[in-house]
Coordinates of C-alpha atoms in Angstrom, one line a residue:
X201 CA 12.4 -55.5 89.0
X202 CA 14.2 -52.2 89.0
X203 CA 18.2 -53.1 90.2
X204 CA 17.9 -55.7 87.5
X205 CA 17.1 -53.4 84.7
X206 CA 19.1 -51.2 86.2
X207 CA 22.3 -54.1 86.0
X208 CA 20.5 -54.5 82.2
X209 CA 21.3 -51.0 81.5
X210 CA 24.8 -50.8 83.3
X211 CA 26.0 -53.5 81.5
X212 CA 24.5 -52.8 77.9
X213 CA 26.1 -49.8 78.7
X214 CA 29.5 -50.9 79.4
X215 CA 29.7 -52.9 76.8
X216 CA 28.9 -50.1 73.8
X217 CA 31.2 -48.1 75.5
X218 CA 34.2 -51.0 75.3
X219 CA 33.3 -50.7 71.0
X220 CA 33.6 -47.1 70.7
X221 CA 37.3 -47.4 73.0
X222 CA 38.3 -50.1 71.5
X223 CA 37.7 -49.3 67.5
X224 CA 39.0 -45.9 65.9
X225 CA 36.3 -46.6 62.7
X226 CA 34.2 -49.8 61.6
X227 CA 36.1 -49.4 58.5
X228 CA 39.1 -49.3 59.1
X229 CA 38.5 -52.7 62.0
X230 CA 41.9 -51.0 64.0
X231 CA 41.6 -51.5 67.7
X232 CA 42.9 -48.7 69.4
X233 CA 43.9 -50.4 73.0
X234 CA 45.9 -52.5 70.5
X235 CA 47.3 -50.4 68.0
X236 CA 49.9 -51.2 66.5
X237 CA 53.2 -48.8 65.6
X238 CA 53.1 -47.5 62.2
X239 CA 54.9 -50.2 59.9
X240 CA 52.6 -53.1 61.4
X241 CA 49.2 -52.3 60.7
X242 CA 48.8 -53.8 56.9
X243 CA 49.8 -56.5 54.9
X244 CA 53.1 -56.8 53.0
X245 CA 51.9 -57.2 49.8
X246 CA 53.6 -58.2 46.1
X247 CA 51.7 -56.9 43.6
X248 CA 51.6 -58.6 40.1
X249 CA 53.6 -57.8 37.5
X250 CA 55.9 -55.8 39.7
X251 CA 60.2 -55.2 39.3
X252 CA 63.2 -56.3 41.3
X253 CA 66.0 -56.3 38.8
X254 CA 69.0 -56.7 41.3
X255 CA 71.4 -53.9 41.3
X256 CA 71.8 -50.6 40.9
X257 CA 73.0 -47.3 38.2
X258 CA 76.7 -47.4 37.6
X259 CA 76.9 -44.3 39.1
X260 CA 77.2 -43.0 42.3
X261 CA 77.4 -39.4 44.3
X262 CA 79.7 -38.4 47.6
X263 CA 78.5 -35.3 49.5
X264 CA 81.4 -35.0 52.3
X265 CA 79.9 -34.0 55.6
X266 CA 82.3 -30.5 55.7
X267 CA 80.5 -29.7 52.2
X268 CA 77.2 -29.3 54.0
X269 CA 75.2 -27.0 56.1
X270 CA 71.3 -29.2 55.9
X271 CA 71.5 -32.9 55.5
X272 CA 67.4 -34.6 54.8
X273 CA 66.6 -36.0 57.8
X274 CA 64.7 -39.1 58.9
X275 CA 61.5 -38.1 60.6
X276 CA 60.9 -39.3 64.0
X277 CA 59.2 -42.4 64.5
X278 CA 56.3 -40.6 66.9
X279 CA 55.4 -38.7 64.4
X280 CA 55.1 -40.9 60.7
X281 CA 51.4 -41.0 59.0
X282 CA 52.9 -42.9 56.7
X283 CA 55.0 -46.5 57.1
X284 CA 57.1 -45.6 54.0
X285 CA 58.4 -42.3 56.0
X286 CA 59.9 -44.6 58.6
X287 CA 62.9 -45.3 55.9
X288 CA 62.6 -41.6 53.6
X289 CA 65.1 -39.2 54.5
X290 CA 62.8 -35.5 53.5
X291 CA 64.9 -32.8 53.1
X292 CA 67.5 -31.6 50.7
X293 CA 71.2 -31.0 50.8
X294 CA 72.4 -27.6 51.9
X295 CA 75.7 -26.3 50.4
X296 CA 78.3 -23.9 51.7
X297 CA 79.3 -21.4 48.3
X298 CA 81.0 -23.2 46.0
X299 CA 80.6 -26.9 47.0
X300 CA 78.5 -29.7 45.5
X301 CA 77.9 -33.4 45.3
X302 CA 81.1 -35.5 43.7
X303 CA 79.8 -37.4 40.7
X304 CA 81.7 -41.0 40.5
X305 CA 81.6 -43.7 37.5
X306 CA 81.5 -47.0 38.4
X307 CA 81.8 -49.6 36.7
X308 CA 78.8 -51.6 35.4
X309 CA 78.2 -54.8 38.3
X310 CA 80.4 -52.8 41.2
X311 CA 77.4 -51.2 42.8
X312 CA 77.0 -53.5 45.8
X313 CA 74.5 -52.6 48.7
X314 CA 73.7 -54.9 51.8
X315 CA 72.7 -54.0 55.2
X316 CA 73.8 -56.2 58.3
X317 CA 72.3 -56.7 61.7
X318 CA 74.4 -55.6 64.5
X319 CA 74.4 -55.6 68.0
X320 CA 72.8 -57.1 70.8
X321 CA 68.7 -58.4 71.7
X322 CA 67.0 -55.9 72.4
X323 CA 70.1 -53.2 71.0
X324 CA 69.7 -54.5 67.6
X325 CA 70.1 -51.8 64.2
X326 CA 72.1 -52.2 61.2
X327 CA 75.3 -51.4 59.3
X328 CA 75.1 -50.0 55.8
X329 CA 77.5 -50.9 53.6
X330 CA 77.6 -50.2 49.5
X331 CA 80.3 -51.0 47.6
X332 CA 81.2 -49.7 44.0
X333 CA 84.7 -50.1 41.6
X334 CA 86.0 -47.1 39.6
X335 CA 88.5 -48.1 36.7
X336 CA 92.1 -47.0 36.1
X337 CA 94.7 -45.7 38.2
X338 CA 94.5 -42.0 37.1
X339 CA 96.1 -40.1 39.2
X340 CA 92.3 -37.8 40.6
X341 CA 90.6 -41.1 41.6
X342 CA 94.5 -41.9 43.7
X343 CA 93.7 -37.7 45.1
X344 CA 90.5 -38.4 45.7
X345 CA 91.3 -42.0 47.7
X346 CA 93.3 -40.2 49.3
X347 CA 91.2 -37.1 50.3
X348 CA 87.8 -39.2 51.5
X349 CA 89.7 -41.9 53.4
X350 CA 89.5 -40.1 56.0
X351 CA 86.4 -38.1 55.4
X352 CA 83.0 -38.6 56.6
X353 CA 80.1 -38.3 54.7
X354 CA 77.2 -39.2 52.6
X355 CA 77.5 -41.2 49.5
X356 CA 74.0 -41.3 46.7
X357 CA 73.4 -44.3 45.4
X358 CA 70.6 -45.0 42.8
X359 CA 67.9 -48.4 41.8
X360 CA 67.0 -49.0 38.2
X361 CA 63.7 -47.8 38.7
X362 CA 65.7 -44.1 39.7
X363 CA 64.9 -44.1 42.9
X364 CA 67.7 -42.9 45.6
X365 CA 69.2 -44.0 48.2
X366 CA 71.7 -42.8 51.0
X367 CA 74.5 -44.2 52.8
X368 CA 75.3 -41.8 56.3
X369 CA 72.6 -39.4 58.2
X370 CA 72.5 -36.9 60.3
X371 CA 75.0 -37.7 63.2
X372 CA 75.6 -41.1 61.7
X373 CA 77.9 -40.0 58.5
X374 CA 79.2 -42.5 56.2
X375 CA 83.1 -43.2 56.4
X376 CA 84.6 -45.0 53.4
X377 CA 88.0 -46.8 52.9
X378 CA 89.5 -47.5 49.8
X379 CA 91.2 -49.9 47.8
X380 CA 93.2 -50.6 45.1
X381 CA 94.3 -53.4 42.9
X382 CA 96.9 -53.5 39.7
X383 CA 96.1 -57.2 38.6
X384 CA 98.4 -59.1 37.5
X385 CA 97.2 -60.6 34.5
X386 CA 96.6 -58.7 31.0
X387 CA 92.9 -59.8 31.7
X388 CA 93.0 -59.1 35.5
X389 CA 90.5 -56.1 37.1
X390 CA 92.4 -52.8 37.7
X391 CA 90.5 -50.7 39.6
X392 CA 90.0 -48.6 42.9
X393 CA 87.1 -50.1 45.0
X394 CA 85.1 -47.8 47.6
X395 CA 83.6 -49.1 50.4
X396 CA 80.9 -47.1 52.6
X397 CA 79.3 -47.6 56.1
X398 CA 77.7 -46.8 58.4
X399 CA 75.1 -47.1 61.4
X400 CA 71.5 -46.5 61.0
X401 CA 68.5 -48.0 62.3
X402 CA 67.2 -48.3 58.9
X403 CA 68.2 -50.7 56.4
X404 CA 68.4 -48.9 53.8
X405 CA 67.3 -45.1 53.7
X406 CA 65.1 -43.5 50.9
X407 CA 66.3 -39.9 49.4
X408 CA 63.6 -37.9 49.4
X409 CA 64.5 -34.7 47.4
X410 CA 67.1 -36.7 44.6
X411 CA 70.1 -35.0 42.9
X412 CA 70.2 -34.5 39.4
X413 CA 72.4 -36.9 38.1
X414 CA 72.7 -36.7 35.3
X415 CA 74.0 -32.3 35.3
X416 CA 76.6 -33.6 37.9
X417 CA 77.6 -35.9 35.2
X418 CA 77.4 -32.9 32.4
X419 CA 77.5 -29.9 34.3
X420 CA 76.4 -26.9 32.3
X421 CA 79.9 -24.9 31.2
X422 CA 78.6 -20.8 31.9
X423 CA 80.8 -19.5 28.9

């Protein structure tokens, strides 16, 4: 009888230990033994009334890699607590003396962003591509196109909700390919087109510390 009691007691103890190990807490219901990485643990919902207009604001900024000493950085995924941090670059750009982002006006409807998968199974990533157009054939635009042609860096663009994103990240700066089309007919578009590409583990990178586009566009002149 004593042995039977001991066996029952042992089974109860093992059951209690299993429950404690299997759950972090009763409220979350997250299994410790089967814990998923941050980003897989919660539902992906779409709230009523959410706004989701396509496209981006008609302004971008370019930051040459050679103009900065520090770049916003994605965190180590093993240290992330909030899923959103997996695609958010923390920190701010630190510029060398006298350097700053270059503001670029983009024609309405030309700022276009896409992220396509690349690589083989078990080795996939994304190639981020941002395209924007700047009208006309002014000399300063041609000069920018010439210099940016072989200058890696970071391109900042902005959603309609004010959220800023960047193409390029520490160790994987963006490369820009400029092009120009003068058109043939009077109704044709005459403009430069700039295409920035960068490799990344992320489909897009949110900028944790935004830049001031208004100040870049209309800098305060100190007398």
